[in-house]
PDB file of C-alpha atoms in Angstrom:
ATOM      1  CA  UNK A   1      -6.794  -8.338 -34.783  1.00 50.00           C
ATOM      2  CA  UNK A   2      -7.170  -5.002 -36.604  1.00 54.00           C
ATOM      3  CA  UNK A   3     -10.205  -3.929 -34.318  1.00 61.00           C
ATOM      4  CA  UNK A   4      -7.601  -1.910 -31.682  1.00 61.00           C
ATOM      5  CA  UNK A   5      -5.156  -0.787 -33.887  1.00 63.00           C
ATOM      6  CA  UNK A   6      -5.726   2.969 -33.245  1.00 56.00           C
ATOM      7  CA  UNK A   7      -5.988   2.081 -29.499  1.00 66.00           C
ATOM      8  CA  UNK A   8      -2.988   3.879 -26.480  1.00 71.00           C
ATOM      9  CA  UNK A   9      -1.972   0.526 -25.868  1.00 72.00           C
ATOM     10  CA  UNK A  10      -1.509  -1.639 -29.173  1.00 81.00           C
ATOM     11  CA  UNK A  11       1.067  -3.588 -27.953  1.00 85.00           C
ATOM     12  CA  UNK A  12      -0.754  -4.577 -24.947  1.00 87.00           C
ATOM     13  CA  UNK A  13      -3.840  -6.093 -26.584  1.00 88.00           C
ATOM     14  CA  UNK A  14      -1.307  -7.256 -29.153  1.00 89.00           C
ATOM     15  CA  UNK A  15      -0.096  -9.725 -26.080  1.00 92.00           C
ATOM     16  CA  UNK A  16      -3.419 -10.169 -24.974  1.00 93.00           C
ATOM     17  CA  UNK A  17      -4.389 -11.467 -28.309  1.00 92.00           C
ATOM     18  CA  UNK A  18      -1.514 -13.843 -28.473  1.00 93.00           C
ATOM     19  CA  UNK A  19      -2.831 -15.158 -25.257  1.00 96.00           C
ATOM     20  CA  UNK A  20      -6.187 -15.256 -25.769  1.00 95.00           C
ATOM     21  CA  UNK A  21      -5.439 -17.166 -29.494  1.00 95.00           C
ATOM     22  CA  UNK A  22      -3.191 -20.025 -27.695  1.00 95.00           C
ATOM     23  CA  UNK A  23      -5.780 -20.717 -25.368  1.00 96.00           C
ATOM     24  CA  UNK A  24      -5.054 -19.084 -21.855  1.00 96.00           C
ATOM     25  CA  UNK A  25      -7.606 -19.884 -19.483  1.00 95.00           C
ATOM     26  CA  UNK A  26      -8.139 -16.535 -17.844  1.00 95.00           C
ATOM     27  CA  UNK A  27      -5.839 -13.202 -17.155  1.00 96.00           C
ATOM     28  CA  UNK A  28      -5.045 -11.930 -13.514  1.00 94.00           C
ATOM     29  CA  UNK A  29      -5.517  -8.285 -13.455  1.00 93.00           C
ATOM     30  CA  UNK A  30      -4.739  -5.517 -12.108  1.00 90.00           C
ATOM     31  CA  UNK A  31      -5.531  -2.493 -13.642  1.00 90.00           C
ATOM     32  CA  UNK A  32      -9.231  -1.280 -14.184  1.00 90.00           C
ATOM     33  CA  UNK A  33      -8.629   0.481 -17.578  1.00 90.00           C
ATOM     34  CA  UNK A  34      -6.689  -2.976 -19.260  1.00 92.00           C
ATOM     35  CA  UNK A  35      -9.731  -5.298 -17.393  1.00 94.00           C
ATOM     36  CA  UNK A  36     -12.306  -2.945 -19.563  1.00 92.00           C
ATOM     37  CA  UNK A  37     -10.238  -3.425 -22.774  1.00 91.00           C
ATOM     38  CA  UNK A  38     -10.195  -7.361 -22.574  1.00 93.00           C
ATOM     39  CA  UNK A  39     -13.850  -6.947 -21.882  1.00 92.00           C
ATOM     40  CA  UNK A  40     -14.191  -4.591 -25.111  1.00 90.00           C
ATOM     41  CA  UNK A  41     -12.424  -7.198 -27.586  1.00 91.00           C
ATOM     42  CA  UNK A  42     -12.528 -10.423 -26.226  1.00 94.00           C
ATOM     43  CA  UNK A  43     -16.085 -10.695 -24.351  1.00 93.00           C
ATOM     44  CA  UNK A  44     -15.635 -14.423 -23.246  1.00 94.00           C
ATOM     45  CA  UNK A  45     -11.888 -14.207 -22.209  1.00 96.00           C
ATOM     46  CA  UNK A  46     -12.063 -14.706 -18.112  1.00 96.00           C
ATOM     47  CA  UNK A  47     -10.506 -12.137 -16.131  1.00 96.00           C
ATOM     48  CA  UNK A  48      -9.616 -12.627 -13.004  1.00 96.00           C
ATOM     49  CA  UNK A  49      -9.170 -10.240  -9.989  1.00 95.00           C
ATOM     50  CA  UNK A  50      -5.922  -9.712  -8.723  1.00 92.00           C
ATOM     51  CA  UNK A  51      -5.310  -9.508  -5.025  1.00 88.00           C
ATOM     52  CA  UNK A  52      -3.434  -6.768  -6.067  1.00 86.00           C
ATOM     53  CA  UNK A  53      -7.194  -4.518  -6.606  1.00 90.00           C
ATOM     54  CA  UNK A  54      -7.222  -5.117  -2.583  1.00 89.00           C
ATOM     55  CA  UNK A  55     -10.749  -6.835  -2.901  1.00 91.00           C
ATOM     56  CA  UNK A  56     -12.219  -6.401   0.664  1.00 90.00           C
ATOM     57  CA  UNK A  57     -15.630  -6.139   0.357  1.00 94.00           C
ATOM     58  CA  UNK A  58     -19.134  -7.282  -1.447  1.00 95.00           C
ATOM     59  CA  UNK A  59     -19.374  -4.057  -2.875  1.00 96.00           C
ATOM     60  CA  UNK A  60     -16.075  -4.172  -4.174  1.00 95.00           C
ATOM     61  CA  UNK A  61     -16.805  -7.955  -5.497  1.00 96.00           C
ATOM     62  CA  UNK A  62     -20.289  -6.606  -7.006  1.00 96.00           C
ATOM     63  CA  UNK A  63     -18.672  -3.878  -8.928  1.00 95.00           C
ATOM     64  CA  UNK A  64     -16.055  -6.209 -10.481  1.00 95.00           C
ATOM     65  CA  UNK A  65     -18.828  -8.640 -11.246  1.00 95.00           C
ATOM     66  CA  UNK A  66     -20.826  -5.504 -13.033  1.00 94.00           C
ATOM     67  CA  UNK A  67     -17.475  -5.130 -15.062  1.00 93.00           C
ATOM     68  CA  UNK A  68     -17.867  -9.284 -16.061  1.00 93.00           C
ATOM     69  CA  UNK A  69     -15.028 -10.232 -13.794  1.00 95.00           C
ATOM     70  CA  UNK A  70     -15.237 -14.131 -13.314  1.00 95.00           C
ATOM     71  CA  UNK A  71     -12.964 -14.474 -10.282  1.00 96.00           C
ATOM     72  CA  UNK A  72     -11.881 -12.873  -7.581  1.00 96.00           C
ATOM     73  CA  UNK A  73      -8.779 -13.178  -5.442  1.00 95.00           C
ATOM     74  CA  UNK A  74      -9.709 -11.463  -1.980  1.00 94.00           C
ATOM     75  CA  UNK A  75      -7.275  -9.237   0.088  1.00 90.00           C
ATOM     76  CA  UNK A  76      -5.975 -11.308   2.291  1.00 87.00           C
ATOM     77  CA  UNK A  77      -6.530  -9.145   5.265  1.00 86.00           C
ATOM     78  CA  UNK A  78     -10.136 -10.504   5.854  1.00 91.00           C
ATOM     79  CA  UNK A  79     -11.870 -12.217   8.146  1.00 92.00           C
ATOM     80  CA  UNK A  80     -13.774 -15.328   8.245  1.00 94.00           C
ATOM     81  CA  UNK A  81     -17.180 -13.817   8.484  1.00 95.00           C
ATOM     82  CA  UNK A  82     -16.087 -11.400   5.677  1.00 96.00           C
ATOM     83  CA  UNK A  83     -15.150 -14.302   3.789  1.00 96.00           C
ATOM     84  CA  UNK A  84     -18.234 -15.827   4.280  1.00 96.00           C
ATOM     85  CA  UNK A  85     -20.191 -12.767   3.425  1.00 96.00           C
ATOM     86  CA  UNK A  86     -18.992 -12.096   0.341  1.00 96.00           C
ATOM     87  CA  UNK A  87     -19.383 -16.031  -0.756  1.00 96.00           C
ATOM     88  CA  UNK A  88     -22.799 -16.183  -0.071  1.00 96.00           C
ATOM     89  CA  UNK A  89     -23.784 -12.732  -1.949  1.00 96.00           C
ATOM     90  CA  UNK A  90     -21.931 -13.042  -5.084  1.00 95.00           C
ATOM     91  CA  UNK A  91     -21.923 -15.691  -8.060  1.00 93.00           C
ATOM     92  CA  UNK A  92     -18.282 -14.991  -8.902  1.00 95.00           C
ATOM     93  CA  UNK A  93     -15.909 -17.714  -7.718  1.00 96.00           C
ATOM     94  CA  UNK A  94     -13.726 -16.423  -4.914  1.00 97.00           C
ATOM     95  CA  UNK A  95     -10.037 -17.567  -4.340  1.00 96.00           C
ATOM     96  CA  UNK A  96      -8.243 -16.782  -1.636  1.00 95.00           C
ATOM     97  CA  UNK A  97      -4.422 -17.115   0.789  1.00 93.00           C
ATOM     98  CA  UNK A  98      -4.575 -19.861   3.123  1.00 95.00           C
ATOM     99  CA  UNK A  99      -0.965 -19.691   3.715  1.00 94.00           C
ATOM    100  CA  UNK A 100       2.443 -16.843   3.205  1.00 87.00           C
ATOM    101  CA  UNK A 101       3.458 -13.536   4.466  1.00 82.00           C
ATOM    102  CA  UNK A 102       0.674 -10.906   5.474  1.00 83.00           C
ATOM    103  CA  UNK A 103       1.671  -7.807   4.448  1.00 82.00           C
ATOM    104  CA  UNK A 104       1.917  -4.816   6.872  1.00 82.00           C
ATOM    105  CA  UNK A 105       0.020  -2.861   4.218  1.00 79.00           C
ATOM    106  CA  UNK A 106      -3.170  -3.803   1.938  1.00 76.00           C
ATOM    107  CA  UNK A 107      -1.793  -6.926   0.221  1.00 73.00           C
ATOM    108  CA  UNK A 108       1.063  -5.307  -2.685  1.00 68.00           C
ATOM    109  CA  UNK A 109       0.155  -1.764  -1.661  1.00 79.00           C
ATOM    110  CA  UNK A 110       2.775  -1.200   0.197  1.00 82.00           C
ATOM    111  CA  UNK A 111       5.622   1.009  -1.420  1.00 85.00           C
ATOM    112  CA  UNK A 112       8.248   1.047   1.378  1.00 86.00           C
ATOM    113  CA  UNK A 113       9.864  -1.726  -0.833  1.00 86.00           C
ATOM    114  CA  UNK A 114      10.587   0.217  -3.804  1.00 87.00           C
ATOM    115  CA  UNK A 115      11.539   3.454  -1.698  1.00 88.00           C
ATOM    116  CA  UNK A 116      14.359   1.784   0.059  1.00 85.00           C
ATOM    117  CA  UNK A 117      15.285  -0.802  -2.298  1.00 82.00           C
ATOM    118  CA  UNK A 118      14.232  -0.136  -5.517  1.00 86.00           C
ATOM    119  CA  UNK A 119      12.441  -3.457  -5.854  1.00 86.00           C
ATOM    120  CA  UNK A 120       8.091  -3.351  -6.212  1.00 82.00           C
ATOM    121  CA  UNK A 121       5.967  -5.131  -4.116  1.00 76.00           C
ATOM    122  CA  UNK A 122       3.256  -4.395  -6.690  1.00 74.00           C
ATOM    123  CA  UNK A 123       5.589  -6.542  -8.856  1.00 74.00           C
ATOM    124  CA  UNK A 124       6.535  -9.257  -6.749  1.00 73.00           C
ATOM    125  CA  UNK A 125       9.713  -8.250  -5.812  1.00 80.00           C
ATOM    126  CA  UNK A 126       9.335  -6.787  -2.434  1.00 82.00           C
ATOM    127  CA  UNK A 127      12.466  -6.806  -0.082  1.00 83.00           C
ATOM    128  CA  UNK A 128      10.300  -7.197   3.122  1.00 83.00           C
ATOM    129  CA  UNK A 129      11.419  -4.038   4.781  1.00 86.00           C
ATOM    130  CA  UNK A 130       8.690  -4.918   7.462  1.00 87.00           C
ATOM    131  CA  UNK A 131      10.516  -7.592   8.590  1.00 87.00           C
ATOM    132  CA  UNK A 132      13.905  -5.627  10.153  1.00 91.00           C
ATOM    133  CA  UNK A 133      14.232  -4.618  13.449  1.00 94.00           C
ATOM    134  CA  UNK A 134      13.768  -0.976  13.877  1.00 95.00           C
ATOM    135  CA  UNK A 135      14.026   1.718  16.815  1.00 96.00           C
ATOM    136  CA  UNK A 136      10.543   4.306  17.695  1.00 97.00           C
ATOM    137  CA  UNK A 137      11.584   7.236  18.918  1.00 97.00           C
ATOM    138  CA  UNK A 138       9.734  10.059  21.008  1.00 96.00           C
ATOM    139  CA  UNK A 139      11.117  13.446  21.075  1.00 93.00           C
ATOM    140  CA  UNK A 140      14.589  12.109  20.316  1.00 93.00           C
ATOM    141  CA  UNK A 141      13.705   9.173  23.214  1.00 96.00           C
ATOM    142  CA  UNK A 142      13.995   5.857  22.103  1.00 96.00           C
ATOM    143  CA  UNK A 143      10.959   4.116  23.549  1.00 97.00           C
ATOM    144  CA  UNK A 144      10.792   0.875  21.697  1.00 97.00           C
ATOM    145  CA  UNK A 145      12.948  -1.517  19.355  1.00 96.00           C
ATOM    146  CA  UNK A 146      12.937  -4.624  17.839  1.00 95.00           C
ATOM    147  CA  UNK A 147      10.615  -6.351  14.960  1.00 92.00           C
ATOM    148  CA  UNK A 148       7.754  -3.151  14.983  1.00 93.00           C
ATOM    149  CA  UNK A 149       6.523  -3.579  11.449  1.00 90.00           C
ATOM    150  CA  UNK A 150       6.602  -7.051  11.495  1.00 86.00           C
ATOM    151  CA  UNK A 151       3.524  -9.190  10.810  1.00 84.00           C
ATOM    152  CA  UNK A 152       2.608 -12.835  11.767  1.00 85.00           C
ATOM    153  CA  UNK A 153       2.458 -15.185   8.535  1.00 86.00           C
ATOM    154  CA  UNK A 154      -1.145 -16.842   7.349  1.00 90.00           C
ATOM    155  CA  UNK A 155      -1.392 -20.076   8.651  1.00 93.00           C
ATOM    156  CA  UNK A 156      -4.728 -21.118   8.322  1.00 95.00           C
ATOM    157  CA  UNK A 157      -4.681 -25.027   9.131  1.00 95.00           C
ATOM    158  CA  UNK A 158      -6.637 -25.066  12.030  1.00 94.00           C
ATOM    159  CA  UNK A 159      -9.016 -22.886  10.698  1.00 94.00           C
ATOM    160  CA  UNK A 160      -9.040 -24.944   6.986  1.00 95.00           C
ATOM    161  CA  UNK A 161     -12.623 -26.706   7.743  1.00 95.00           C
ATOM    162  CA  UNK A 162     -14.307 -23.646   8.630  1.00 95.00           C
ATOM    163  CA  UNK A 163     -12.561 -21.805   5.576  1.00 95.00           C
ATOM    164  CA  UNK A 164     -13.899 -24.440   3.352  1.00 94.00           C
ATOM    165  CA  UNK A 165     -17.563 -23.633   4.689  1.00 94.00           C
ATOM    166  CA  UNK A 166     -17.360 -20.085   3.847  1.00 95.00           C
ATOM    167  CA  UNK A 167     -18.051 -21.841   0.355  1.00 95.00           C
ATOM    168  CA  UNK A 168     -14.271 -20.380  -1.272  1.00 96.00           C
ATOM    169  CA  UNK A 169     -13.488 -22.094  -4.319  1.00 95.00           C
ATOM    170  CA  UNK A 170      -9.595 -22.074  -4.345  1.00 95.00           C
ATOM    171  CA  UNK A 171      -6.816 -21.992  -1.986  1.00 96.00           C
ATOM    172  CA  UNK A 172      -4.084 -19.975  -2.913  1.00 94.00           C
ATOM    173  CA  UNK A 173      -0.266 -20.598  -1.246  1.00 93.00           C
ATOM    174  CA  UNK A 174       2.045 -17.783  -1.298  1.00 85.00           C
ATOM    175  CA  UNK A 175       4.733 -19.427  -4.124  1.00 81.00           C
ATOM    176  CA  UNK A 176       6.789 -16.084  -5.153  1.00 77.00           C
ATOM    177  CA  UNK A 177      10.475 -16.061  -4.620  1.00 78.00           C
ATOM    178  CA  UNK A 178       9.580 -19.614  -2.079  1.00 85.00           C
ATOM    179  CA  UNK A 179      11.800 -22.473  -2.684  1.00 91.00           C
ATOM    180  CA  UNK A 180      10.843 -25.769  -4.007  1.00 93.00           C
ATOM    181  CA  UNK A 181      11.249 -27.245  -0.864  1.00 94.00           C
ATOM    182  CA  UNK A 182       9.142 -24.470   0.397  1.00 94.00           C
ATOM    183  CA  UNK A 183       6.123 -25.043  -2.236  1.00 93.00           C
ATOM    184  CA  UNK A 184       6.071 -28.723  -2.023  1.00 95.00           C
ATOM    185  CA  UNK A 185       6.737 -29.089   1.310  1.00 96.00           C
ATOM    186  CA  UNK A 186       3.640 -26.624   2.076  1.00 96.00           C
ATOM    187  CA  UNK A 187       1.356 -27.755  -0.554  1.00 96.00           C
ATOM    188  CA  UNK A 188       1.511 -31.674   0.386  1.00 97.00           C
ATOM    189  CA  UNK A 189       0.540 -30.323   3.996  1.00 97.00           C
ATOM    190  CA  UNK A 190      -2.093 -28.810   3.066  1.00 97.00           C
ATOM    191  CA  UNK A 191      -3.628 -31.392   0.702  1.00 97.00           C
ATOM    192  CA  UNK A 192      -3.013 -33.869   3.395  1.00 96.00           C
ATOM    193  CA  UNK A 193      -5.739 -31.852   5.331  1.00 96.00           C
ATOM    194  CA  UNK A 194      -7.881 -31.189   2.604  1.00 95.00           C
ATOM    195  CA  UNK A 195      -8.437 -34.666   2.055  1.00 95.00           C
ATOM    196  CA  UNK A 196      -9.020 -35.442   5.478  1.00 94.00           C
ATOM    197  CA  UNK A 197     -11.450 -33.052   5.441  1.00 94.00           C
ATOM    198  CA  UNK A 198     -13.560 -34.479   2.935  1.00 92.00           C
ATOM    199  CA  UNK A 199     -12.843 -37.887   3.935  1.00 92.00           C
ATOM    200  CA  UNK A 200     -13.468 -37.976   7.735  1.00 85.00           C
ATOM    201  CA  UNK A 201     -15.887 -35.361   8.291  1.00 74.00           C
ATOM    202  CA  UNK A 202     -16.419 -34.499  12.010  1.00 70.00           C
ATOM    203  CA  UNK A 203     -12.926 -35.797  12.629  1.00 85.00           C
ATOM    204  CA  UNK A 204     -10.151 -33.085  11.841  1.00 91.00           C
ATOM    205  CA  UNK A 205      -7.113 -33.005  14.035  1.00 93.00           C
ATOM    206  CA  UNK A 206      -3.780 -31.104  12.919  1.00 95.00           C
ATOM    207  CA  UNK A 207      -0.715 -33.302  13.733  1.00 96.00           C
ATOM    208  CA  UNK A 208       1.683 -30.902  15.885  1.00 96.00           C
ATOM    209  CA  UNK A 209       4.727 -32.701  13.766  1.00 97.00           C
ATOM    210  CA  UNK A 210       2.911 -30.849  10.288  1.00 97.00           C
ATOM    211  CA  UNK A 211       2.594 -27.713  12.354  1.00 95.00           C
ATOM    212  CA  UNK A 212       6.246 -27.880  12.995  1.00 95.00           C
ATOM    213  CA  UNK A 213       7.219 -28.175   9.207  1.00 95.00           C
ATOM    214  CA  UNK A 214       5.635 -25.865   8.570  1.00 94.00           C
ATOM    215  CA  UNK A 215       6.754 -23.308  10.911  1.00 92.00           C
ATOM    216  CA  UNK A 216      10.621 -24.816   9.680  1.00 93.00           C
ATOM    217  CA  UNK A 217       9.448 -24.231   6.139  1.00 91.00           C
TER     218      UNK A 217
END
């Protein structure tokens, strides 16, 4: 494709060509200025919002569907009735984390990662820095200690049939830098509910035994 040769970025739409030609089914994105390229030269290639573009709102969701964004992957920050908000207002389909770490930041935002140990969240790489104990002090007074960054992980199976009926139209499980174990152990938990969801209607009930997996996953 000759059409972008004299573009900042050849190399980039060079890639994006490459994966547009073998038949990629959409791109996650990130970055405003690259999700207004693919829209310049490829028209019908889906992009999809990254998580990453901290998608909290209907106003943010309407001004990514103005740009001819397909998808969205919401912050994962929100609430139900958010959720549900945004479902019912928009035509877009809307993804979003049922299950993983919650950052202590906007989802990937977060830079205390690649201050302290070189590593991006943005990239996928983050070293969790949240999660160490730490000591608060006041006026050189220690008054607290312990886990103070720390957030509770997403577990959303009690709330799954509700979720559902927000009218989302994928589930996403945290799978970066998991193990296998990890990613099958949590995914075949969670289908087990799905289905029983859509099966038996009426009648949901979380076993405490898949609770306790998961919390040991």
């Amino acid at each position: 494709n000759t059409l972008y040769k004299d573009e900042e970025y050849p190399e980039l739409l060079k890639f994006i060509d490459e994966l547009y030609v073998m038949g990629v089914d959409g791109l996650i994105m990130q970055d405003m200025g690259a999700i207004t390229m693919v829209r310049k030269y490829w028209p019908d290639f889906p992009v999809h919002v990254s998580t990453q573009l901290t998608t909290n709102s209907l106003q943010d969701i309407r001004f990514y569907e103005e740009m001819g964004a397909t998808t969205a992957v919401l912050s994962r920050e929100l609430s139900l009735e958010e959720i549900r908000e945004i479902c019912e207002n928009t035509s877009m389909r809307i993804e979003t984390f049922i299950h993983g770490a919650l950052c202590v930041s906007y989802s990937g935002q977060c830079l205390m990662s690649s201050m302290l140990g070189n590593r991006s969240g943005n990239r996928g790489k983050c070293t969790q820095n949240c999660r160490l104990p730490y000591q608060l002090y006041q006026e050189n007074k220690k008054i607290a200690e312990g886990r103070l960054l720390s957030t509770k992980d997403i577990c959303t199976l009690d709330l799954l049939p509700e979720l559902l009926e927000t009218g989302v139209a994928s589930l996403k499980i945290e799978g970066r830098m998991k193990s296998p174990e990890y990613v099958a152990g949590v995914t075949a938990i969670y289908r087990k509910y799905l289905d029983m969801y859509y099966e038996n209607k009426g009648r949901y009930q979380v076993d405490e035994a898949d609770r306790d997996i998961l919390k040991q996953l």
